[in-house]
Amino acid sequence: MRFYLPKFKLAASQPPQDRLVSKLGGSPWGFPESRWSTCSDCGHPMSMVAQLEHAPPMIDIGVSGSVLHLFYCANLLCMSYGDPSSCEAVILTCEEIGTGLTEQPLNKDGERVVNDEIWISGWDAYDDIVTAEQIPSFYDEQIYTSLPEDTAHPYDFDLAWHTKAGGVPYWTGHGVTLDPAHTPCPSFELLLQLHETVYLEGEVAIEELADASINLYQHERFGEASYCVNFANLGTGTGFVFINRTASPPLVRWHWSP
Ligand SMILES: [Zn+2]
């Protein structure tokens, strides 16, 4: 299957944002505050996990110019923490996107959790050994566990491959964590998955970073030392994002799994 690995750069090492860019974390560009997702359980405004422009074939949201927003409840004390009900997806048309960064509303304690901000600077295409006929096997726990190991986990559990767009889900050690009643595949299929640890391209001028709170460290990727960032708290795990492009407008649902 063809899939795409995003290339990342730290927003803190870029000039101030003056336009829409596809990114993880931070504050969304031009997002109407009235549309901000609030957790149905604890009532906290959710934290943005990603703002992604329609960019086929990598990010195909089905409608040209549309922008996908992923939110989750980052309140560790929330009863829904980690539950699919604490994960929201909002697709806006380009007409609904304004200008300027939209700050996350404060919760009732006057606080907010904003994830570390990382911009997507490009994509690389890859092909794994999974065939189109094997796709349904990745959505059925019983069939999935009987797949050969190198098919079920084409790159073992290497984190560098756990943030990608397209192809089949590379599940964590918890296996198929999808609730078929909530997200039936088909009609849903994988849009992308996001590990909480992402790798940055090239060198990082750490001494130039104004925000010292960024959770940045070095880790080996593809045999080379690379900087990576734990940009969000997904239980040391991965968010899985699915899209139903047969719905009009397309429907996106996501959840995360340790
Ligand atoms: Zn909550």
mmCIF file of C-alpha atoms and ligand atoms in Angstrom:
data_model
loop_
_atom_site.group_PDB
_atom_site.id
_atom_site.type_symbol
_atom_site.label_atom_id
_atom_site.label_comp_id
_atom_site.label_asym_id
_atom_site.label_seq_id
_atom_site.Cartn_x
_atom_site.Cartn_y
_atom_site.Cartn_z
ATOM 1 C CA MET A 1 0.000 0.000 0.000
ATOM 2 C CA ARG A 2 1.114 3.508 -0.762
ATOM 3 C CA PHE A 3 1.378 5.808 2.259
ATOM 4 C CA TYR A 4 2.996 9.140 3.082
ATOM 5 C CA LEU A 5 5.305 10.229 5.892
ATOM 6 C CA PRO A 6 5.068 13.915 6.781
ATOM 7 C CA LYS A 7 8.226 15.995 7.222
ATOM 8 C CA PHE A 8 8.136 18.183 10.324
ATOM 9 C CA LYS A 9 9.756 21.378 11.467
ATOM 10 C CA LEU A 10 9.351 23.099 14.799
ATOM 11 C CA ALA A 11 7.050 26.150 14.572
ATOM 12 C CA ALA A 12 9.297 27.900 17.127
ATOM 13 C CA SER A 13 12.131 27.880 14.573
ATOM 14 C CA GLN A 14 9.933 29.457 11.863
ATOM 15 C CA PRO A 15 8.883 33.077 11.266
ATOM 16 C CA PRO A 16 5.546 34.041 12.905
ATOM 17 C CA GLN A 17 2.621 32.358 11.132
ATOM 18 C CA ASP A 18 0.935 34.681 8.586
ATOM 19 C CA ARG A 19 -1.136 32.183 6.620
ATOM 20 C CA LEU A 20 -2.861 28.805 6.846
ATOM 21 C CA VAL A 21 -0.331 25.959 7.228
ATOM 22 C CA SER A 22 -0.897 22.299 7.959
ATOM 23 C CA LYS A 23 0.391 21.617 11.436
ATOM 24 C CA LEU A 24 0.185 19.666 14.653
ATOM 25 C CA GLY A 25 -0.573 21.387 17.949
ATOM 26 C CA GLY A 26 -0.476 25.108 18.622
ATOM 27 C CA SER A 27 -3.413 27.409 17.831
ATOM 28 C CA PRO A 28 -5.480 26.994 14.673
ATOM 29 C CA TRP A 29 -5.360 29.604 11.909
ATOM 30 C CA GLY A 30 -8.639 31.438 11.260
ATOM 31 C CA PHE A 31 -10.767 29.008 13.284
ATOM 32 C CA PRO A 32 -14.097 30.575 14.360
ATOM 33 C CA GLU A 33 -14.083 30.547 18.181
ATOM 34 C CA SER A 34 -17.823 29.768 18.168
ATOM 35 C CA ARG A 35 -16.990 26.395 16.573
ATOM 36 C CA TRP A 36 -14.413 25.439 19.233
ATOM 37 C CA SER A 37 -15.031 21.922 20.553
ATOM 38 C CA THR A 38 -15.886 21.517 24.230
ATOM 39 C CA CYS A 39 -15.623 18.193 26.064
ATOM 40 C CA SER A 40 -19.124 16.798 26.627
ATOM 41 C CA ASP A 41 -17.946 15.238 29.902
ATOM 42 C CA CYS A 42 -15.820 17.809 31.795
ATOM 43 C CA GLY A 43 -16.826 20.922 29.850
ATOM 44 C CA HIS A 44 -13.236 22.004 29.177
ATOM 45 C CA PRO A 45 -12.474 23.520 25.785
ATOM 46 C CA MET A 46 -10.572 20.805 23.904
ATOM 47 C CA SER A 47 -6.945 21.142 22.780
ATOM 48 C CA MET A 48 -6.078 21.188 19.100
ATOM 49 C CA VAL A 49 -4.098 18.190 17.910
ATOM 50 C CA ALA A 50 -3.901 19.087 14.207
ATOM 51 C CA GLN A 51 -5.072 21.538 11.549
ATOM 52 C CA LEU A 52 -4.711 19.920 8.121
ATOM 53 C CA GLU A 53 -5.471 21.349 4.706
ATOM 54 C CA HIS A 54 -7.013 19.166 2.001
ATOM 55 C CA ALA A 55 -3.880 18.058 0.150
ATOM 56 C CA PRO A 56 -4.489 14.923 -1.937
ATOM 57 C CA PRO A 57 -3.181 12.305 -2.268
ATOM 58 C CA MET A 58 -1.699 12.674 1.251
ATOM 59 C CA ILE A 59 -4.604 14.324 3.081
ATOM 60 C CA ASP A 60 -7.718 13.758 0.991
ATOM 61 C CA ILE A 61 -10.679 15.260 2.878
ATOM 62 C CA GLY A 62 -12.815 14.920 -0.226
ATOM 63 C CA VAL A 63 -13.591 18.626 -0.743
ATOM 64 C CA SER A 64 -11.111 21.014 -2.320
ATOM 65 C CA GLY A 65 -10.120 23.884 -0.019
ATOM 66 C CA SER A 66 -11.527 22.253 3.126
ATOM 67 C CA VAL A 67 -9.534 22.081 6.351
ATOM 68 C CA LEU A 68 -9.648 19.312 8.952
ATOM 69 C CA HIS A 69 -9.253 20.082 12.662
ATOM 70 C CA LEU A 70 -8.629 17.421 15.288
ATOM 71 C CA PHE A 71 -9.355 18.221 18.928
ATOM 72 C CA TYR A 72 -9.172 16.154 22.094
ATOM 73 C CA CYS A 73 -9.852 16.626 25.781
ATOM 74 C CA ALA A 74 -6.442 17.039 27.426
ATOM 75 C CA ASN A 75 -7.890 17.066 30.963
ATOM 76 C CA LEU A 76 -6.186 14.115 32.703
ATOM 77 C CA LEU A 77 -8.927 14.132 35.359
ATOM 78 C CA CYS A 78 -11.727 13.868 32.788
ATOM 79 C CA MET A 79 -13.759 10.658 32.981
ATOM 80 C CA SER A 80 -13.751 10.544 29.161
ATOM 81 C CA TYR A 81 -9.954 10.841 28.932
ATOM 82 C CA GLY A 82 -8.855 8.458 26.204
ATOM 83 C CA ASP A 83 -12.428 7.660 25.186
ATOM 84 C CA PRO A 84 -13.482 8.289 21.548
ATOM 85 C CA SER A 85 -16.110 10.713 22.916
ATOM 86 C CA SER A 86 -13.258 13.023 24.005
ATOM 87 C CA CYS A 87 -11.922 13.231 20.422
ATOM 88 C CA GLU A 88 -13.533 15.620 17.934
ATOM 89 C CA ALA A 89 -12.991 16.295 14.253
ATOM 90 C CA VAL A 90 -14.207 19.500 12.595
ATOM 91 C CA ILE A 91 -14.032 20.079 8.845
ATOM 92 C CA LEU A 92 -14.402 23.678 7.702
ATOM 93 C CA THR A 93 -14.688 25.016 4.176
ATOM 94 C CA CYS A 94 -12.126 27.575 3.027
ATOM 95 C CA GLU A 95 -14.896 30.232 3.285
ATOM 96 C CA GLU A 96 -15.302 29.460 6.996
ATOM 97 C CA ILE A 97 -11.574 29.940 7.720
ATOM 98 C CA GLY A 98 -10.734 33.485 8.822
ATOM 99 C CA THR A 99 -7.363 35.099 9.314
ATOM 100 C CA GLY A 100 -5.078 35.191 12.332
ATOM 101 C CA LEU A 101 -4.471 32.597 15.028
ATOM 102 C CA THR A 102 -7.424 31.640 17.219
ATOM 103 C CA GLU A 103 -6.498 31.231 20.869
ATOM 104 C CA GLN A 104 -7.895 28.259 22.706
ATOM 105 C CA PRO A 105 -10.607 29.394 25.162
ATOM 106 C CA LEU A 106 -9.634 29.067 28.843
ATOM 107 C CA ASN A 107 -11.295 26.418 30.991
ATOM 108 C CA LYS A 108 -13.260 27.335 34.139
ATOM 109 C CA ASP A 109 -10.020 27.368 36.146
ATOM 110 C CA GLY A 110 -8.560 29.950 33.744
ATOM 111 C CA GLU A 111 -6.134 27.430 32.248
ATOM 112 C CA ARG A 112 -5.568 25.742 28.904
ATOM 113 C CA VAL A 113 -3.386 22.949 27.575
ATOM 114 C CA VAL A 114 -1.882 23.869 24.193
ATOM 115 C CA ASN A 115 0.091 21.159 22.440
ATOM 116 C CA ASP A 116 3.592 21.816 21.090
ATOM 117 C CA GLU A 117 3.373 23.255 17.573
ATOM 118 C CA ILE A 118 4.983 21.501 14.609
ATOM 119 C CA TRP A 119 4.520 22.418 10.960
ATOM 120 C CA ILE A 120 4.300 19.961 8.091
ATOM 121 C CA SER A 121 6.907 20.998 5.527
ATOM 122 C CA GLY A 122 6.468 18.200 2.987
ATOM 123 C CA TRP A 123 5.755 14.525 2.449
ATOM 124 C CA ASP A 124 7.643 11.404 1.327
ATOM 125 C CA ALA A 125 5.833 8.517 -0.387
ATOM 126 C CA TYR A 126 6.490 4.884 0.554
ATOM 127 C CA ASP A 127 5.009 1.492 -0.274
ATOM 128 C CA ASP A 128 4.667 -1.299 2.281
ATOM 129 C CA ILE A 129 4.008 -4.993 1.647
ATOM 130 C CA VAL A 130 0.290 -4.825 2.520
ATOM 131 C CA THR A 131 -1.915 -5.568 -0.501
ATOM 132 C CA ALA A 132 -5.298 -3.997 -1.273
ATOM 133 C CA GLU A 133 -6.940 -7.395 -0.629
ATOM 134 C CA GLN A 134 -5.531 -7.408 2.919
ATOM 135 C CA ILE A 135 -7.088 -4.072 3.922
ATOM 136 C CA PRO A 136 -10.213 -5.626 5.586
ATOM 137 C CA SER A 137 -7.917 -7.791 7.760
ATOM 138 C CA PHE A 138 -6.712 -4.638 9.541
ATOM 139 C CA TYR A 139 -10.220 -3.881 10.788
ATOM 140 C CA ASP A 140 -11.092 -7.285 12.244
ATOM 141 C CA GLU A 141 -9.284 -8.180 15.477
ATOM 142 C CA GLN A 142 -9.546 -11.922 14.928
ATOM 143 C CA ILE A 143 -8.272 -11.908 11.335
ATOM 144 C CA TYR A 144 -5.666 -9.272 12.193
ATOM 145 C CA THR A 145 -4.056 -11.380 14.915
ATOM 146 C CA SER A 146 -3.674 -14.246 12.437
ATOM 147 C CA LEU A 147 -1.777 -12.111 9.886
ATOM 148 C CA PRO A 148 1.947 -12.759 9.432
ATOM 149 C CA GLU A 149 3.920 -10.463 11.752
ATOM 150 C CA ASP A 150 5.654 -8.581 8.914
ATOM 151 C CA THR A 151 2.247 -7.806 7.354
ATOM 152 C CA ALA A 152 0.507 -6.783 10.583
ATOM 153 C CA HIS A 153 3.499 -4.612 11.599
ATOM 154 C CA PRO A 154 5.434 -3.815 8.399
ATOM 155 C CA TYR A 155 7.994 -1.754 10.354
ATOM 156 C CA ASP A 156 7.657 -3.538 13.687
ATOM 157 C CA PHE A 157 6.651 -0.928 16.295
ATOM 158 C CA ASP A 158 9.199 1.674 15.123
ATOM 159 C CA LEU A 159 7.749 5.078 16.098
ATOM 160 C CA ALA A 160 9.182 6.746 12.984
ATOM 161 C CA TRP A 161 6.519 4.940 10.912
ATOM 162 C CA HIS A 162 3.606 5.527 13.258
ATOM 163 C CA THR A 163 2.794 9.018 11.993
ATOM 164 C CA LYS A 164 1.637 8.637 8.407
ATOM 165 C CA ALA A 165 -1.185 9.343 5.996
ATOM 166 C CA GLY A 166 -2.915 6.688 3.911
ATOM 167 C CA GLY A 167 -2.538 2.926 3.744
ATOM 168 C CA VAL A 168 -3.706 0.700 6.599
ATOM 169 C CA PRO A 169 -3.534 1.500 10.314
ATOM 170 C CA TYR A 170 -0.298 0.433 11.994
ATOM 171 C CA TRP A 171 -1.948 -0.544 15.258
ATOM 172 C CA THR A 172 -0.180 -0.303 18.613
ATOM 173 C CA GLY A 173 0.401 -3.310 20.879
ATOM 174 C CA HIS A 174 -3.298 -3.102 21.842
ATOM 175 C CA GLY A 175 -4.258 -4.357 18.371
ATOM 176 C CA VAL A 176 -7.419 -3.223 16.574
ATOM 177 C CA THR A 177 -8.799 -0.535 18.887
ATOM 178 C CA LEU A 178 -11.514 0.622 16.509
ATOM 179 C CA ASP A 179 -15.141 0.409 17.655
ATOM 180 C CA PRO A 180 -16.974 -0.863 14.533
ATOM 181 C CA ALA A 181 -20.297 0.454 15.883
ATOM 182 C CA HIS A 182 -18.834 3.977 16.031
ATOM 183 C CA THR A 183 -16.531 3.836 13.010
ATOM 184 C CA PRO A 184 -17.467 1.057 10.583
ATOM 185 C CA CYS A 185 -14.714 0.246 8.049
ATOM 186 C CA PRO A 186 -15.857 0.349 5.322
ATOM 187 C CA SER A 187 -17.361 2.984 4.817
ATOM 188 C CA PHE A 188 -14.633 4.626 6.899
ATOM 189 C CA GLU A 189 -10.987 4.200 5.945
ATOM 190 C CA LEU A 190 -7.749 5.393 7.446
ATOM 191 C CA LEU A 191 -6.981 9.044 6.678
ATOM 192 C CA LEU A 192 -3.907 9.314 8.871
ATOM 193 C CA GLN A 193 -2.408 8.289 12.179
ATOM 194 C CA LEU A 194 -0.368 10.400 14.578
ATOM 195 C CA HIS A 195 2.043 9.161 17.219
ATOM 196 C CA GLU A 196 2.552 11.621 20.080
ATOM 197 C CA THR A 197 6.302 11.538 19.313
ATOM 198 C CA VAL A 198 7.222 13.002 15.929
ATOM 199 C CA TYR A 199 10.648 13.391 14.336
ATOM 200 C CA LEU A 200 11.967 16.700 13.024
ATOM 201 C CA GLU A 201 13.790 17.173 9.731
ATOM 202 C CA GLY A 202 17.393 18.331 9.825
ATOM 203 C CA GLU A 203 19.220 20.236 12.511
ATOM 204 C CA VAL A 204 17.472 22.145 15.296
ATOM 205 C CA ALA A 205 19.096 25.338 16.588
ATOM 206 C CA ILE A 206 18.143 24.707 20.198
ATOM 207 C CA GLU A 207 19.848 27.861 21.481
ATOM 208 C CA GLU A 208 17.519 29.949 19.261
ATOM 209 C CA LEU A 209 14.349 28.461 20.684
ATOM 210 C CA ALA A 210 12.511 30.979 22.829
ATOM 211 C CA ASP A 211 10.107 28.401 24.227
ATOM 212 C CA ALA A 212 12.206 26.156 26.434
ATOM 213 C CA SER A 213 9.166 24.169 27.526
ATOM 214 C CA ILE A 214 9.053 22.173 24.282
ATOM 215 C CA ASN A 215 9.547 18.496 24.995
ATOM 216 C CA LEU A 216 12.476 18.037 22.604
ATOM 217 C CA TYR A 217 15.073 15.281 22.698
ATOM 218 C CA GLN A 218 17.286 13.175 20.451
ATOM 219 C CA HIS A 219 16.414 9.688 19.290
ATOM 220 C CA GLU A 220 17.626 7.479 16.486
ATOM 221 C CA ARG A 221 15.568 7.435 13.269
ATOM 222 C CA PHE A 222 16.493 5.429 10.171
ATOM 223 C CA GLY A 223 19.926 4.831 11.754
ATOM 224 C CA GLU A 224 20.680 8.507 12.392
ATOM 225 C CA ALA A 225 20.384 10.720 15.454
ATOM 226 C CA SER A 226 17.277 12.849 15.017
ATOM 227 C CA TYR A 227 15.407 15.390 17.114
ATOM 228 C CA CYS A 228 11.937 14.457 18.144
ATOM 229 C CA VAL A 229 9.122 16.127 20.058
ATOM 230 C CA ASN A 230 6.386 14.693 22.258
ATOM 231 C CA PHE A 231 3.910 17.210 20.939
ATOM 232 C CA ALA A 232 0.806 15.940 22.763
ATOM 233 C CA ASN A 233 -0.189 13.486 25.460
ATOM 234 C CA LEU A 234 -1.777 10.489 23.753
ATOM 235 C CA GLY A 235 -0.856 8.028 26.511
ATOM 236 C CA THR A 236 2.513 7.372 24.811
ATOM 237 C CA GLY A 237 0.395 6.184 21.946
ATOM 238 C CA THR A 238 -1.139 6.950 18.588
ATOM 239 C CA GLY A 239 -4.200 8.754 17.306
ATOM 240 C CA PHE A 240 -6.040 6.992 14.464
ATOM 241 C CA VAL A 241 -8.101 9.181 12.126
ATOM 242 C CA PHE A 242 -10.707 7.717 9.782
ATOM 243 C CA ILE A 243 -12.742 9.301 7.007
ATOM 244 C CA ASN A 244 -15.965 8.347 5.273
ATOM 245 C CA ARG A 245 -15.747 10.030 1.883
ATOM 246 C CA THR A 246 -19.040 8.485 0.714
ATOM 247 C CA ALA A 247 -20.882 10.762 3.185
ATOM 248 C CA SER A 248 -21.732 14.280 2.080
ATOM 249 C CA PRO A 249 -20.009 16.216 3.504
ATOM 250 C CA PRO A 250 -17.304 13.654 4.364
ATOM 251 C CA LEU A 251 -17.276 12.425 7.982
ATOM 252 C CA VAL A 252 -14.115 12.130 10.085
ATOM 253 C CA ARG A 253 -13.871 10.218 13.369
ATOM 254 C CA TRP A 254 -10.791 9.558 15.438
ATOM 255 C CA HIS A 255 -9.586 8.045 18.685
ATOM 256 C CA TRP A 256 -6.261 7.479 20.346
ATOM 257 C CA SER A 257 -4.808 4.375 21.865
ATOM 258 C CA PRO A 258 -1.776 3.827 24.121
HETATM 259 ZN ZN ZN B 1 -13.038 16.167 29.229
#
